[in-house]
Coordinates of C-alpha atoms in Angstrom, one line a residue:
M155 CA 5.6 -29.4 -8.1
E156 CA 8.3 -26.9 -5.3
A157 CA 8.3 -25.3 -1.9
L158 CA 7.2 -21.8 -2.0
R159 CA 9.7 -19.3 -2.2
D160 CA 10.5 -15.8 0.1
V161 CA 9.7 -14.2 -2.4
D162 CA 5.9 -15.3 -3.3
P163 CA 3.1 -14.4 -0.9
A164 CA 1.5 -16.3 1.4
R165 CA -2.2 -15.8 0.3
I166 CA -4.1 -14.6 -2.7
G167 CA -6.8 -13.3 -2.8
A168 CA -9.1 -15.8 -0.1
H169 CA -6.8 -18.2 -0.9
A170 CA -3.6 -19.5 0.9
L171 CA -1.0 -20.7 -1.0
L172 CA 0.8 -24.1 -0.1
A173 CA 3.6 -24.8 -3.4
R174 CA 4.3 -23.8 -6.6
L175 CA 3.2 -26.0 -9.5
G176 CA 4.5 -24.4 -12.8
A177 CA 5.7 -21.2 -14.3
G178 CA 5.5 -20.2 -17.9
G179 CA 5.7 -17.0 -20.2
M180 CA 2.4 -15.3 -18.6
G181 CA 3.0 -16.1 -15.1
Q182 CA 3.3 -18.7 -11.9
V183 CA 0.2 -20.8 -11.6
Y184 CA 0.0 -21.9 -7.4
L185 CA -1.3 -24.9 -5.4
A186 CA -3.8 -23.0 -3.3
R187 CA -6.2 -23.7 -0.5
S188 CA -9.8 -21.9 -0.3
P189 CA -11.1 -20.7 2.8
G190 CA -13.1 -23.7 3.2
G191 CA -10.0 -26.0 2.8
R192 CA -10.8 -27.1 -1.0
L193 CA -8.0 -27.6 -3.0
V194 CA -7.8 -24.4 -5.8
A195 CA -4.8 -24.0 -8.8
V196 CA -4.3 -20.1 -9.2
K197 CA -2.4 -18.5 -12.0
V198 CA -1.3 -15.6 -11.7
I199 CA 0.0 -12.9 -14.6
R200 CA 3.5 -11.9 -13.7
D201 CA 4.0 -8.7 -12.9
E202 CA 6.6 -7.4 -15.9
I203 CA 3.6 -7.8 -18.4
T204 CA 0.4 -6.0 -16.4
G205 CA 1.0 -3.5 -18.3
H206 CA 0.6 -5.7 -21.8
P207 CA -2.9 -5.2 -23.3
E208 CA -2.3 -7.8 -24.8
A209 CA -1.4 -10.0 -22.5
L210 CA -3.9 -8.8 -20.0
A211 CA -6.7 -9.1 -22.6
R212 CA -5.6 -12.9 -23.8
F213 CA -5.5 -13.5 -19.6
R214 CA -9.0 -11.7 -19.5
R215 CA -10.3 -14.4 -22.3
E216 CA -9.3 -17.3 -20.1
A217 CA -11.1 -16.9 -17.4
E218 CA -14.2 -16.0 -19.2
T219 CA -14.0 -19.1 -21.8
V220 CA -13.2 -20.8 -18.4
R221 CA -16.3 -19.6 -16.7
A222 CA -18.5 -20.3 -19.8
V223 CA -17.5 -24.3 -20.5
R224 CA -19.4 -26.3 -17.7
S225 CA -18.6 -29.6 -18.5
A226 CA -16.7 -32.9 -17.0
Y227 CA -14.1 -32.3 -19.1
T228 CA -12.9 -29.1 -17.6
A229 CA -11.5 -27.6 -14.6
N230 CA -14.6 -25.1 -12.9
L231 CA -13.8 -21.6 -12.3
I232 CA -13.5 -20.9 -8.0
D233 CA -12.7 -17.2 -8.4
A234 CA -10.7 -14.8 -10.1
S235 CA -9.5 -11.2 -10.0
L236 CA -9.3 -9.1 -12.9
A237 CA -9.9 -5.6 -12.2
V238 CA -6.6 -4.4 -10.3
A239 CA -3.0 -6.2 -10.4
P240 CA -1.9 -8.7 -9.3
Y241 CA -4.8 -10.4 -12.3
W242 CA -5.5 -13.9 -11.3
L243 CA -7.9 -17.2 -11.7
A244 CA -8.3 -19.7 -9.6
T245 CA -9.8 -23.0 -10.7
E246 CA -10.3 -26.4 -9.4
Y247 CA -7.2 -28.1 -9.2
V248 CA -7.2 -31.8 -10.6
A249 CA -4.5 -34.0 -9.8
G250 CA -2.4 -36.0 -11.9
P251 CA 0.3 -36.2 -14.7
T252 CA 0.2 -33.6 -18.1
L253 CA -0.3 -36.5 -20.9
G254 CA 3.0 -35.1 -21.9
H255 CA 4.9 -36.0 -18.6
A256 CA 3.0 -39.2 -18.4
V257 CA 4.3 -40.6 -22.0
A258 CA 8.1 -39.3 -21.8
E259 CA 8.2 -41.1 -18.3
R260 CA 6.3 -44.2 -19.8
G261 CA 6.9 -43.8 -23.5
G262 CA 4.0 -44.8 -26.1
L263 CA 0.8 -46.2 -25.3
P264 CA -0.8 -49.2 -25.6
A265 CA -3.2 -49.6 -28.6
D266 CA -6.5 -50.0 -26.3
T267 CA -4.9 -47.3 -24.2
C268 CA -5.1 -45.0 -27.1
R269 CA -8.7 -45.8 -28.0
R270 CA -9.9 -45.7 -24.7
L271 CA -8.3 -41.9 -24.1
F272 CA -9.1 -40.8 -28.0
A273 CA -12.6 -41.6 -27.4
A274 CA -12.6 -39.6 -23.8
L275 CA -10.5 -36.2 -25.4
A276 CA -12.9 -36.4 -28.1
E277 CA -15.8 -36.4 -26.3
G278 CA -13.9 -33.3 -24.1
L279 CA -13.7 -31.4 -26.6
A280 CA -17.5 -32.1 -28.3
S281 CA -18.5 -31.1 -24.7
V282 CA -16.5 -27.8 -25.1
H283 CA -18.0 -27.0 -28.6
A284 CA -21.2 -27.5 -27.7
Y285 CA -20.1 -24.2 -25.7
G286 CA -19.5 -22.2 -29.1
V287 CA -15.6 -22.5 -28.3
T288 CA -12.9 -24.0 -29.9
H289 CA -10.1 -24.9 -27.6
R290 CA -7.6 -23.9 -30.0
D291 CA -4.2 -25.0 -28.3
L292 CA -4.1 -28.9 -27.8
K293 CA -1.9 -30.6 -27.0
P294 CA -0.3 -33.1 -25.3
Q295 CA 0.9 -30.7 -22.5
N296 CA -2.7 -29.5 -21.8
V297 CA -4.1 -32.6 -20.9
I298 CA -3.9 -33.9 -17.3
L299 CA -4.8 -37.5 -17.0
G300 CA -7.3 -36.8 -13.3
A301 CA -8.3 -39.7 -11.7
Q302 CA -11.7 -39.7 -13.1
G303 CA -10.8 -39.3 -17.0
P304 CA -8.8 -36.4 -18.5
Q305 CA -8.6 -33.2 -18.4
L306 CA -8.7 -30.4 -21.1
I307 CA -6.1 -27.2 -19.9
D308 CA -5.5 -23.5 -20.9
F309 CA -8.5 -21.9 -22.8
G310 CA -5.8 -18.9 -22.8
I311 CA -6.1 -18.5 -27.3
A312 CA -9.7 -20.3 -27.4
R313 CA -12.4 -18.6 -28.3
G314 CA -16.1 -18.5 -28.8
V315 CA -18.4 -19.0 -32.2
G316 CA -18.1 -15.1 -33.9
E317 CA -15.7 -13.8 -31.1
T318 CA -12.2 -11.8 -32.4
A319 CA -9.2 -14.1 -32.4
L320 CA -6.7 -12.5 -30.3
T321 CA -4.6 -12.9 -33.2
Q322 CA -3.7 -11.1 -36.4
D323 CA -3.9 -11.6 -39.6
G324 CA -0.7 -13.6 -40.7
Q325 CA -0.2 -15.8 -36.9
A326 CA -1.1 -18.7 -36.5
P327 CA -3.1 -19.6 -32.9
G328 CA -1.4 -22.5 -31.1
T329 CA 1.2 -24.9 -31.1
P330 CA 3.6 -25.8 -34.1
G331 CA 3.5 -30.0 -34.7
Y332 CA -0.6 -29.6 -33.9
S333 CA -1.5 -26.6 -35.3
A334 CA -3.7 -27.7 -38.2
P335 CA -2.5 -27.1 -41.7
E336 CA -5.6 -24.1 -42.2
V337 CA -4.2 -22.2 -39.5
L338 CA -0.7 -22.6 -40.1
L339 CA -1.4 -21.2 -43.6
G340 CA -3.8 -18.0 -42.4
A341 CA -7.2 -19.6 -42.0
E342 CA -9.0 -19.3 -38.4
A343 CA -9.3 -22.6 -36.2
G344 CA -12.3 -24.2 -36.3
A345 CA -13.9 -27.3 -34.6
A346 CA -11.7 -29.3 -37.7
A347 CA -8.2 -27.7 -36.8
D348 CA -9.5 -29.1 -33.2
V349 CA -10.1 -32.6 -34.6
F350 CA -6.2 -32.3 -35.9
A351 CA -4.7 -31.3 -32.9
L352 CA -6.3 -34.0 -31.4
G353 CA -4.9 -37.0 -33.8
A354 CA -1.6 -35.0 -33.4
T355 CA -2.2 -36.0 -29.8
L356 CA -3.2 -39.4 -30.0
A357 CA 0.0 -40.0 -32.2
Y358 CA 2.5 -39.0 -29.5
A359 CA 0.6 -40.9 -26.8
A360 CA 0.5 -44.1 -29.3
T361 CA 4.7 -43.4 -30.3
G362 CA 6.3 -41.5 -28.1
R363 CA 7.5 -39.2 -30.4
P364 CA 6.2 -36.0 -31.8
P365 CA 3.6 -35.9 -34.5
F366 CA 5.8 -34.4 -37.2
G367 CA 8.9 -34.1 -35.9
T368 CA 11.3 -31.6 -33.9
G369 CA 13.5 -29.1 -34.8
V370 CA 12.4 -24.8 -35.2
A371 CA 9.1 -24.0 -35.2
T372 CA 9.2 -23.2 -38.7
T373 CA 10.1 -26.5 -39.9
V374 CA 8.0 -28.7 -37.5
S375 CA 5.1 -27.0 -39.1
Y376 CA 6.0 -27.4 -42.9
R377 CA 5.8 -31.0 -42.2
S378 CA 2.5 -30.3 -40.2
V379 CA 0.9 -28.8 -43.7
H380 CA 3.2 -31.3 -46.4
E381 CA 3.3 -34.4 -44.6
P382 CA 2.6 -37.4 -43.0
V383 CA 2.2 -37.6 -39.8
D384 CA 4.4 -40.4 -37.9
V385 CA 3.0 -43.5 -36.9
V386 CA 5.4 -45.8 -37.5
G387 CA 4.8 -48.9 -35.1
V388 CA 1.0 -48.2 -34.4
E389 CA -1.5 -51.0 -34.6
P390 CA -3.7 -50.0 -38.2
G391 CA -6.4 -49.0 -37.6
L392 CA -5.6 -46.8 -35.2
A393 CA -3.0 -45.1 -37.0
G394 CA -6.1 -44.7 -39.5
L395 CA -7.9 -43.2 -37.1
I396 CA -5.1 -40.4 -36.5
E397 CA -4.6 -40.4 -40.3
A398 CA -7.8 -39.6 -41.0
C399 CA -7.5 -36.5 -38.1
V400 CA -5.0 -35.5 -39.2
A401 CA -5.4 -34.9 -43.0
K402 CA -5.0 -31.9 -44.5
D403 CA -8.2 -30.9 -46.1
P404 CA -9.6 -30.2 -42.9
A405 CA -12.8 -31.0 -45.0
V406 CA -12.7 -34.8 -44.8
R407 CA -11.2 -34.7 -41.4
P408 CA -13.9 -37.1 -38.9
G409 CA -16.5 -35.7 -36.5
L410 CA -15.9 -36.3 -33.0
R411 CA -19.0 -38.1 -33.1
E412 CA -17.6 -40.0 -35.5
V413 CA -13.9 -40.3 -33.9
I414 CA -16.0 -41.8 -30.3
E415 CA -17.8 -44.6 -32.6
R416 CA -14.8 -45.7 -35.1
C417 CA -12.8 -45.9 -31.3
G418 CA -14.9 -48.9 -30.3
V419 CA -14.9 -48.6 -26.3
R420 CA -17.0 -51.1 -24.2
D421 CA -15.3 -50.0 -20.9
A422 CA -13.5 -46.9 -19.2
L423 CA -11.1 -45.9 -19.3
I424 CA -10.3 -45.1 -15.6
D425 CA -10.5 -48.8 -15.0
D426 CA -7.6 -49.2 -17.9
P427 CA -4.8 -50.5 -16.0
V428 CA -2.1 -48.8 -18.0
Y429 CA -4.4 -45.1 -17.2
L430 CA -4.9 -46.3 -13.3
G431 CA -0.5 -46.5 -13.3
F432 CA -1.0 -43.0 -13.9
G433 CA -1.1 -41.9 -10.6
A434 CA 2.1 -43.0 -9.5
L435 CA 4.0 -41.0 -12.0
G436 CA 3.2 -38.3 -8.6
E437 CA 5.0 -37.7 -5.6
A438 CA 2.8 -38.1 -2.2
V439 CA 2.4 -35.0 -0.5
P440 CA 0.9 -34.4 3.3
V441 CA -1.0 -31.4 2.5
H442 CA -1.5 -30.9 5.6
E443 CA 2.2 -30.5 7.1
M444 CA 2.5 -27.9 4.3
R445 CA 2.9 -24.1 5.3
T446 CA 2.4 -20.8 4.0
Q447 CA 5.4 -18.8 3.8
G448 CA 6.5 -15.5 2.3
P449 CA 5.6 -12.4 2.9
G450 CA 2.2 -11.7 4.3
P451 CA -0.7 -11.0 2.0
G452 CA -0.1 -6.8 1.9
P453 CA -2.9 -4.7 0.2
A454 CA -1.6 -5.2 -2.3
Y455 CA -3.4 -8.8 -2.6
V456 CA -7.4 -7.5 -2.1
Y457 CA -9.6 -10.4 -2.3
T458 CA -11.9 -9.2 -5.6
P459 CA -14.1 -12.1 -6.6
T460 CA -16.5 -12.5 -9.7
Q461 CA -19.1 -13.5 -10.1
V462 CA -18.9 -17.0 -11.4
A463 CA -21.8 -19.6 -10.8
A464 CA -21.6 -22.4 -8.3
G465 CA -18.9 -25.1 -9.1
R466 CA -20.0 -29.3 -9.2
G467 CA -19.1 -29.8 -5.9
R468 CA -16.7 -32.0 -7.2
M469 CA -14.5 -33.6 -4.0
P470 CA -10.6 -34.0 -4.0
R471 CA -9.4 -37.9 -4.5
T472 CA -8.6 -38.5 -0.7
G473 CA -5.1 -38.7 -0.4
V474 CA -4.2 -36.4 -3.0
W475 CA -1.3 -37.5 -5.4
V476 CA 0.5 -34.2 -6.2
A477 CA 1.7 -34.7 -10.1
V478 CA 4.7 -33.5 -11.2
G479 CA 3.0 -31.8 -13.9
V480 CA 1.0 -28.7 -13.7
A481 CA -2.9 -28.5 -13.0
L482 CA -3.3 -25.4 -14.7
A483 CA -0.6 -24.8 -18.4
V484 CA 0.7 -21.0 -17.9
V485 CA 0.6 -19.5 -21.2
G486 CA 3.7 -19.2 -22.6
A487 CA 4.8 -16.9 -24.5
V488 CA 2.4 -14.5 -26.8
A489 CA 3.2 -13.6 -30.4
V490 CA 3.0 -16.6 -32.9
W491 CA 3.8 -14.9 -35.7
K492 CA 2.5 -16.7 -39.6
L493 CA 5.6 -18.5 -40.9
P494 CA 7.1 -19.2 -43.8
L495 CA 5.3 -22.6 -45.4
G496 CA 5.3 -22.8 -49.4
G497 CA 9.4 -20.8 -49.3
R498 CA 8.3 -17.5 -48.1
G499 CA 9.6 -16.3 -45.4
D500 CA 8.4 -12.3 -44.6
Q501 CA 6.5 -12.5 -41.0
Q502 CA 3.4 -10.6 -41.8
G503 CA 2.5 -12.8 -45.1
G504 CA 1.8 -10.5 -48.1
S505 CA 2.3 -6.6 -49.3
P506 CA 1.4 -3.1 -47.8
A507 CA -1.4 -3.9 -49.7
A508 CA -2.7 -6.7 -48.7
Q509 CA -2.7 -5.8 -44.8
S510 CA -3.7 -2.1 -45.1
P511 CA -7.2 -0.5 -45.6
A512 CA -9.3 -0.5 -48.8
G513 CA -5.3 -1.8 -50.8
Q514 CA -4.0 1.8 -49.6
V515 CA -0.9 2.3 -47.7
P516 CA -1.9 4.3 -44.7
A517 CA -1.6 7.5 -44.2
V518 CA 1.1 9.3 -43.5
R519 CA 1.5 11.3 -39.6
T520 CA 4.6 12.5 -38.7
P521 CA 5.7 14.4 -36.1
A522 CA 5.2 18.0 -35.1
A523 CA 7.8 21.4 -36.5
G524 CA 10.2 21.5 -33.6
E525 CA 9.6 18.3 -31.3
A526 CA 12.8 17.0 -30.2
G527 CA 14.7 15.2 -31.7
P528 CA 17.1 11.7 -30.4
G529 CA 18.8 12.5 -26.9
A530 CA 16.9 14.3 -26.1
S531 CA 14.9 14.7 -22.3
A532 CA 12.2 11.3 -22.9
S533 CA 11.5 10.9 -19.2
K534 CA 8.2 10.3 -18.7
S535 CA 5.3 12.1 -17.9
P536 CA 1.3 13.0 -17.1
A537 CA 1.9 14.2 -20.6
G538 CA 3.1 12.1 -22.8
P539 CA 5.1 9.2 -24.1
P540 CA 8.9 8.3 -24.1
T541 CA 10.2 11.5 -26.9
Y542 CA 12.6 9.1 -29.4
I543 CA 14.3 5.9 -27.2
R544 CA 18.3 5.9 -28.0
Q545 CA 20.6 2.8 -27.5
T546 CA 21.8 1.3 -24.4
E547 CA 23.1 -2.0 -25.5
P548 CA 24.0 -3.4 -29.5
N549 CA 21.0 -3.9 -32.0
L550 CA 21.4 -7.3 -32.7
D551 CA 18.1 -7.5 -34.8
D552 CA 19.0 -8.1 -38.7
Y553 CA 16.5 -8.4 -41.5
N554 CA 17.9 -11.0 -44.3
P555 CA 16.3 -9.5 -47.5
I556 CA 16.8 -12.7 -49.4
H557 CA 15.0 -15.1 -47.0
R558 CA 13.0 -12.4 -46.8
T559 CA 13.7 -13.0 -42.6
C560 CA 14.6 -11.5 -39.5
A561 CA 17.0 -12.7 -37.1
R562 CA 17.7 -11.3 -33.6
T563 CA 19.8 -12.8 -30.5
G564 CA 17.5 -12.4 -27.3
A565 CA 13.8 -12.8 -26.8
Q566 CA 11.7 -10.4 -28.8
E567 CA 8.6 -9.1 -26.8
G568 CA 5.4 -10.1 -28.8
M569 CA 2.2 -9.1 -29.4
S570 CA -0.4 -11.3 -30.7
D571 CA -2.6 -8.6 -32.0
F572 CA -0.3 -5.9 -33.7
Q573 CA -0.1 -5.7 -37.1
T574 CA 2.8 -4.1 -39.7
S575 CA 2.4 -2.9 -43.1
L576 CA 5.9 -1.6 -45.4
P577 CA 7.0 -2.4 -48.7
R578 CA 9.5 -5.6 -49.5
T579 CA 11.2 -5.3 -52.5
M580 CA 11.9 -2.8 -55.2
D581 CA 9.0 -3.6 -57.3
D582 CA 7.2 -1.4 -55.0
P583 CA 6.9 1.9 -55.8
Q584 CA 7.5 3.9 -52.3
L585 CA 11.0 2.4 -52.2
R586 CA 11.4 3.4 -56.2
S587 CA 10.9 6.8 -54.8
G588 CA 12.8 7.0 -52.1
K589 CA 10.2 7.3 -49.5
V590 CA 9.0 4.7 -47.1
R591 CA 5.6 4.4 -45.1
I592 CA 5.9 2.3 -42.0
A593 CA 2.4 1.4 -40.4
F594 CA 0.9 0.2 -37.1
R595 CA -2.1 -0.5 -35.4
V596 CA -3.6 -2.8 -32.6
K597 CA -6.4 -5.3 -34.8
N598 CA -9.0 -4.7 -32.3
A599 CA -9.9 -2.6 -30.1
L600 CA -9.5 -3.5 -26.3
P601 CA -11.2 -1.2 -23.6
D602 CA -9.9 0.7 -21.3
V603 CA -6.2 0.2 -21.3
P604 CA -3.3 2.3 -21.3
P605 CA -0.9 3.7 -23.1
Y606 CA 1.4 1.6 -25.0
Y607 CA 4.0 3.0 -27.1
V608 CA 5.6 2.2 -29.9
A609 CA 8.7 3.5 -31.8
V610 CA 10.0 2.3 -35.4
V611 CA 13.8 2.1 -35.3
V612 CA 15.2 1.7 -39.5
K613 CA 18.2 -0.1 -39.9
P614 CA 20.5 0.1 -42.9
Q615 CA 23.1 -2.8 -43.0
H616 CA 26.3 -0.4 -42.9
E617 CA 27.3 1.9 -39.6
V618 CA 27.5 4.8 -40.4
D619 CA 29.6 8.1 -39.2
E620 CA 28.3 11.4 -37.0
N621 CA 27.9 13.2 -40.8
G622 CA 25.2 10.3 -41.8
R623 CA 28.1 8.0 -43.7
S624 CA 27.8 4.6 -44.7
T625 CA 30.9 3.5 -43.2
A626 CA 32.7 0.1 -43.7
V627 CA 31.2 -2.4 -40.6
T628 CA 28.3 -4.0 -42.3
D629 CA 27.9 -5.9 -39.1
N630 CA 25.8 -3.1 -37.7
R631 CA 24.8 -3.4 -34.0
Q632 CA 23.7 0.4 -33.6
L633 CA 20.4 1.1 -32.9
G634 CA 19.3 2.6 -36.1
F635 CA 17.6 5.6 -37.4
V636 CA 14.4 6.0 -35.0
A637 CA 11.0 8.4 -35.3
K638 CA 9.1 9.9 -32.6
A639 CA 7.3 7.3 -30.4
Q640 CA 3.0 6.9 -30.9
D641 CA 0.4 5.2 -28.4
L642 CA -0.5 2.6 -30.3
Y643 CA -3.9 3.1 -28.2
E644 CA -4.0 7.1 -29.4
G645 CA -7.8 7.9 -30.1
D646 CA -9.1 6.0 -32.9
E647 CA -6.8 2.8 -32.1
V648 CA -7.2 0.0 -35.0
E649 CA -6.6 3.1 -37.5
W650 CA -3.4 2.8 -38.8
K651 CA -0.2 5.9 -37.2
S652 CA 2.4 6.1 -39.8
V653 CA 6.2 7.0 -40.2
T654 CA 8.4 8.0 -43.3
Y655 CA 12.0 7.2 -44.0
P656 CA 13.5 9.1 -44.7
D657 CA 11.5 12.4 -43.4
D658 CA 10.7 11.5 -40.1
F659 CA 14.0 9.4 -38.7
S660 CA 17.6 10.4 -36.7
M661 CA 19.9 8.7 -34.7
R662 CA 22.0 10.9 -32.3
L663 CA 25.4 9.6 -32.7
N664 CA 28.4 11.2 -30.4
G665 CA 25.6 14.0 -29.0
K666 CA 25.3 14.5 -32.7
T667 CA 21.9 14.7 -34.5
V668 CA 22.6 12.9 -37.3
K669 CA 19.9 12.9 -40.1
A670 CA 18.2 9.8 -42.0
P671 CA 20.0 9.1 -44.9
P672 CA 18.6 8.6 -48.6
L673 CA 18.1 4.6 -49.4
S674 CA 20.1 4.9 -52.7
Q675 CA 23.3 5.7 -49.9
D676 CA 23.0 2.0 -48.6
P677 CA 21.3 -0.7 -51.6
G678 CA 20.3 -3.8 -50.0
G679 CA 18.5 -5.1 -46.7
W680 CA 17.3 -2.6 -44.6
T681 CA 16.0 -3.5 -41.0
V682 CA 12.9 -2.3 -39.2
V683 CA 11.8 -2.9 -36.1
F684 CA 9.0 -1.9 -34.0
R685 CA 10.4 -1.3 -30.2
H686 CA 7.3 -1.4 -26.9
A687 CA 8.8 1.7 -25.5
V688 CA 8.8 2.8 -21.3
S689 CA 10.9 5.5 -22.0
D690 CA 13.7 6.6 -23.7
T691 CA 16.6 4.3 -22.4
E692 CA 13.6 1.2 -21.8
H693 CA 12.6 -0.5 -25.3
T694 CA 11.9 -4.3 -26.2
T695 CA 11.8 -5.2 -30.0
L696 CA 8.0 -6.1 -30.6
V697 CA 8.8 -6.6 -33.9
C698 CA 11.1 -7.1 -36.6
D699 CA 11.2 -7.0 -40.4
G700 CA 12.6 -5.0 -42.9
F701 CA 12.8 -4.5 -46.8
D702 CA 15.3 -4.7 -49.7
S703 CA 16.2 -1.0 -51.1
G704 CA 18.0 -3.2 -54.4
P705 CA 21.2 -4.4 -55.8
Q706 CA 24.1 -4.1 -53.3
K707 CA 27.2 -1.5 -55.0
G708 CA 29.6 -4.1 -56.9

């Protein structure tokens, strides 16, 4: 927990801010006091991403999920503002460390404590599933060890039965090491995937070690699919239950009722001496002495409550211990692309035909005749988008045709509902013809979203000169050849939007417009970048991919 900063508002909605609880990729979480004096956790989405449609959809889904699920193992939704910025939601505040923090501080837990925790979390998941909701991101950081028992938090990617997930084909929700193999390989995350995450979470609790080791996400996820869970040193009966929960085949994993029965608990978790000791991991804070800081509420912090059901009225613990762990986890980063499992390295997973309707490459939509080329004015206007993006810094996106991966230095914006289609290798007729159709779309329609402009960039291995000829520079840091930006949500937003290389692409270099050269000029790996374009000079990598145009010249 941290003191408020000068930049923090004094209030959000009707809630007076007391302290910072945590921060992450989507926003800031505050400890706050309601008008009646109740402690609440308020999550506020960051200003920088309020214009990101998928981020808003995910945030709204979290609020709807928390509102729908009424369980002793989840914090109730108290209030929310989801109509206008700043977007925020407030839930019951649960004092206590996260399981991740507790184990990091104390090490692996005794077998008896693990069984009691196992049973309690299984009961909590069962209560959530009873509402037709799967959590999809259970892990130690999303379990708070509250005084009355564990609480499940962060329902940002949870989904109900029959709902469309906010992840595209070829993406995996959840966290590497806790996501089930079938999810990593492209299947839906059902109840059995939550059981897998439960088993992995308890493996961590019992050993103090990540269940499938450490390393980059792709390595950890590969182990989740192909290697056994780490239960070295765990009491055999508990180890057997963990191994059953993390079985590679979801059909053979036990149900949650069976998990509870196999735990064989005879007494309450909150009477467990080890569990009781977790309260000491927090820092005692005299809440009545804490003061709000920073600017006043201002017109931006208008109180706009949603219609929510009344809470259970659970009284806060006397002499509140404010935990070091956050009371409401902040959703991390939005995009989680399909990982290169089983030797595959392509992020999208599959050929363009597999991603396009009816196995067809989407129809081309090209810029109209006479439209301005690169370097033309692209200032934002009421009528439209940036025309053509231009280079403001070195472009480090780089596709490796051997590993079929795209490497870069720096962060990518990411968008989990975004789909792309492009050929991969010279076996594809498009590449043999020298004409490459590159398409993109948003998979699921979202209501009332502002324009979201996407520009496609194609970059060869070698830099080019003002005449479009390849140079000897193989460390190509030029932006590349660009096509006119298009609104992802224009018209029927789920329809594919497409451009063709080289016809629709050009580059602005030293004051000259350079037409895109043919693929045959620079055989080998070509990098394809989809960029979110705010203006001609403000653009961020959304997805980096590429294709192989053929053997390099010898």
